[in-house]
mmCIF file of C-alpha atoms in Angstrom:
data_model
loop_
_atom_site.group_PDB
_atom_site.id
_atom_site.type_symbol
_atom_site.label_atom_id
_atom_site.label_comp_id
_atom_site.label_asym_id
_atom_site.label_seq_id
_atom_site.Cartn_x
_atom_site.Cartn_y
_atom_site.Cartn_z
ATOM 1 C CA MET T 1 -21.410 19.662 28.074
ATOM 2 C CA MET T 2 -21.026 16.614 25.851
ATOM 3 C CA SER T 3 -17.641 15.102 25.265
ATOM 4 C CA SER T 4 -16.600 14.214 21.754
ATOM 5 C CA PRO T 5 -16.973 10.541 20.945
ATOM 6 C CA GLU T 6 -13.892 8.371 20.956
ATOM 7 C CA PRO T 7 -12.732 7.237 17.509
ATOM 8 C CA PRO T 8 -13.714 3.641 16.864
ATOM 9 C CA THR T 9 -11.145 1.059 17.888
ATOM 10 C CA PRO T 10 -9.789 -0.666 14.793
ATOM 11 C CA ASP T 11 -10.501 -4.373 14.445
ATOM 12 C CA PRO T 12 -7.558 -6.757 15.039
ATOM 13 C CA ALA T 13 -6.800 -7.130 11.313
ATOM 14 C CA THR T 14 -6.621 -3.350 10.867
ATOM 15 C CA ARG T 15 -4.443 -3.006 13.986
ATOM 16 C CA SER T 16 -2.105 -5.640 12.572
ATOM 17 C CA LEU T 17 -1.904 -3.803 9.228
ATOM 18 C CA ASP T 18 -1.274 -0.524 11.056
ATOM 19 C CA GLN T 19 1.552 -2.112 13.060
ATOM 20 C CA ARG T 20 3.111 -3.480 9.855
ATOM 21 C CA LEU T 21 2.772 -0.107 8.119
ATOM 22 C CA ASP T 22 4.278 1.700 11.113
ATOM 23 C CA ALA T 23 7.270 -0.667 11.064
ATOM 24 C CA ILE T 24 7.814 -0.198 7.325
ATOM 25 C CA ALA T 25 7.472 3.591 7.685
ATOM 26 C CA ARG T 26 10.429 3.622 10.088
ATOM 27 C CA HIS T 27 12.674 2.784 7.136
ATOM 28 C CA PRO T 28 13.998 6.132 5.809
ATOM 29 C CA PHE T 29 13.355 5.315 2.136
ATOM 30 C CA ARG T 30 9.767 4.188 2.753
ATOM 31 C CA ALA T 31 9.048 7.141 5.081
ATOM 32 C CA LYS T 32 9.583 9.609 2.218
ATOM 33 C CA PHE T 33 6.438 8.542 0.397
ATOM 34 C CA HIS T 34 3.186 10.444 0.923
ATOM 35 C CA LEU T 35 0.184 11.203 -1.242
ATOM 36 C CA ARG T 36 0.454 14.748 -2.495
ATOM 37 C CA GLY T 37 -1.030 16.884 -5.236
ATOM 38 C CA ARG T 38 -2.852 15.025 -7.973
ATOM 39 C CA ASP T 39 -2.338 11.605 -6.339
ATOM 40 C CA LEU T 40 -3.954 12.776 -3.085
ATOM 41 C CA VAL T 41 -6.852 14.431 -4.933
ATOM 42 C CA THR T 42 -7.372 11.281 -7.012
ATOM 43 C CA ALA T 43 -7.571 9.114 -3.886
ATOM 44 C CA GLU T 44 -9.969 11.556 -2.198
ATOM 45 C CA LEU T 45 -12.266 11.952 -5.211
ATOM 46 C CA ARG T 46 -12.335 8.338 -6.367
ATOM 47 C CA GLY T 47 -12.799 6.955 -2.865
ATOM 48 C CA PRO T 48 -11.730 3.737 -1.153
ATOM 49 C CA SER T 49 -13.727 1.274 -3.270
ATOM 50 C CA THR T 50 -12.277 2.591 -6.540
ATOM 51 C CA MET T 51 -8.753 2.612 -5.061
ATOM 52 C CA ARG T 52 -9.255 -1.024 -3.997
ATOM 53 C CA TRP T 53 -10.426 -1.972 -7.485
ATOM 54 C CA HIS T 54 -7.406 -0.234 -9.062
ATOM 55 C CA ALA T 55 -5.039 -1.885 -6.561
ATOM 56 C CA ARG T 56 -6.476 -5.349 -7.343
ATOM 57 C CA ASP T 57 -6.059 -4.776 -11.066
ATOM 58 C CA LEU T 58 -2.520 -3.366 -10.823
ATOM 59 C CA ILE T 59 -1.355 -6.135 -8.468
ATOM 60 C CA ALA T 60 -2.814 -8.813 -10.742
ATOM 61 C CA GLN T 61 -0.968 -7.384 -13.748
ATOM 62 C CA ARG T 62 2.314 -6.148 -12.281
ATOM 63 C CA LEU T 63 3.086 -8.129 -9.111
ATOM 64 C CA ALA T 64 1.130 -11.406 -8.987
ATOM 65 C CA PRO T 65 2.868 -13.313 -11.819
ATOM 66 C CA ALA T 66 5.682 -15.669 -10.809
ATOM 67 C CA GLU T 67 8.111 -13.635 -12.939
ATOM 68 C CA PRO T 68 6.645 -10.112 -13.354
ATOM 69 C CA TYR T 69 7.738 -8.176 -16.422
ATOM 70 C CA LYS T 70 10.651 -5.872 -15.515
ATOM 71 C CA ASP T 71 10.479 -6.979 -11.865
ATOM 72 C CA GLY T 72 12.137 -4.354 -9.700
ATOM 73 C CA LYS T 73 11.336 -1.596 -12.203
ATOM 74 C CA GLN T 74 7.645 -2.215 -12.885
ATOM 75 C CA THR T 75 6.195 0.331 -10.452
ATOM 76 C CA PRO T 76 6.383 4.041 -11.292
ATOM 77 C CA TYR T 77 7.053 6.428 -8.393
ATOM 78 C CA ARG T 78 4.016 8.587 -9.125
ATOM 79 C CA GLY T 79 1.064 8.904 -11.463
ATOM 80 C CA HIS T 80 -1.431 6.916 -9.389
ATOM 81 C CA PRO T 81 -2.037 6.657 -5.630
ATOM 82 C CA VAL T 82 -1.535 2.881 -5.779
ATOM 83 C CA PHE T 83 1.976 3.301 -7.225
ATOM 84 C CA VAL T 84 2.985 5.671 -4.416
ATOM 85 C CA ALA T 85 1.440 3.307 -1.869
ATOM 86 C CA GLN T 86 3.351 0.352 -3.306
ATOM 87 C CA HIS T 87 6.676 2.080 -2.684
ATOM 88 C CA ALA T 88 5.609 3.281 0.760
ATOM 89 C CA THR T 89 4.494 -0.228 1.767
ATOM 90 C CA ALA T 90 7.275 -2.264 0.109
ATOM 91 C CA THR T 91 4.801 -3.945 -2.241
ATOM 92 C CA CYS T 92 6.408 -2.505 -5.369
ATOM 93 C CA CYS T 93 8.284 -5.602 -6.578
ATOM 94 C CA ARG T 94 8.781 -9.230 -5.686
ATOM 95 C CA THR T 95 12.121 -8.563 -3.954
ATOM 96 C CA CYS T 96 10.506 -6.051 -1.577
ATOM 97 C CA LEU T 97 7.514 -8.327 -1.104
ATOM 98 C CA GLN T 98 9.852 -11.132 -0.047
ATOM 99 C CA ARG T 99 12.060 -8.964 2.168
ATOM 100 C CA TRP T 100 9.313 -7.015 3.967
ATOM 101 C CA HIS T 101 6.294 -9.327 3.837
ATOM 102 C CA ALA T 102 7.869 -12.825 3.654
ATOM 103 C CA ILE T 103 6.082 -13.645 0.394
ATOM 104 C CA PRO T 104 8.507 -15.695 -1.704
ATOM 105 C CA LYS T 105 9.556 -14.907 -5.245
ATOM 106 C CA GLY T 106 9.408 -17.304 -8.161
ATOM 107 C CA ARG T 107 5.767 -18.367 -7.939
ATOM 108 C CA GLU T 108 2.451 -16.710 -8.657
ATOM 109 C CA LEU T 109 0.830 -14.954 -5.704
ATOM 110 C CA SER T 110 -2.039 -16.891 -4.139
ATOM 111 C CA ARG T 111 -5.501 -15.376 -3.839
ATOM 112 C CA MET T 112 -4.862 -14.738 -0.115
ATOM 113 C CA GLU T 113 -1.502 -13.068 -0.825
ATOM 114 C CA ARG T 114 -3.084 -10.822 -3.458
ATOM 115 C CA ALA T 115 -5.818 -9.855 -0.989
ATOM 116 C CA TYR T 116 -3.203 -9.131 1.703
ATOM 117 C CA VAL T 117 -1.154 -6.898 -0.648
ATOM 118 C CA VAL T 118 -4.301 -5.002 -1.683
ATOM 119 C CA ASP T 119 -5.277 -4.583 1.989
ATOM 120 C CA VAL T 120 -1.823 -3.196 2.843
ATOM 121 C CA ILE T 121 -1.936 -0.719 -0.056
ATOM 122 C CA CYS T 122 -5.514 0.386 0.644
ATOM 123 C CA ARG T 123 -4.911 0.831 4.378
ATOM 124 C CA TRP T 124 -1.882 3.021 3.620
ATOM 125 C CA ILE T 125 -3.974 5.123 1.201
ATOM 126 C CA GLU T 126 -6.772 5.450 3.816
ATOM 127 C CA ARG T 127 -4.267 6.695 6.378
ATOM 128 C CA GLU T 128 -2.756 9.170 3.912
ATOM 129 C CA VAL T 129 -6.146 10.577 2.903
ATOM 130 C CA ALA T 130 -7.113 10.938 6.575
ATOM 131 C CA ALA T 131 -3.851 12.810 7.220
ATOM 132 C CA GLY T 132 -4.244 14.955 4.100
ATOM 133 C CA GLY T 133 -0.934 13.678 2.707
ATOM 134 C CA ALA T 134 1.046 14.840 5.743
ATOM 135 C CA PRO T 135 3.147 12.325 7.626
ATOM 136 C CA ALA T 136 0.618 10.531 9.803
ATOM 137 C CA ARG T 137 1.276 9.901 13.474
ATOM 138 C CA HIS T 138 0.081 6.506 14.628
ATOM 139 C CA GLY T 139 0.442 4.943 18.044
#
């Protein structure tokens, strides 16, 4: 009888993102967010590469500027998987980005910071899709 293969071990960067996401998810407000309904279906149907493209575009417009328009109120709570992910991962505004990710306010995000924010959002979406929108259990 063959045993089922072990799931692949995540690379160090993914493990680091998972640890950060697990820490953020312990905050009661952040823990409430999950992909459900239309947002979950959108993420499943569009797939990871489209979600990454949308995240890059939304971050460039709404979060990357030194003084984002309506900072603190620029991210809707639903209507796109990236918006839900931003609230779940504390990447929704510059105040949360500073508090949770140590990325300072008052200056434009660097290319590396934009890539990091997109990676955080996309990893959270991947985990939600894998869990079917249910609270995921990660070690």
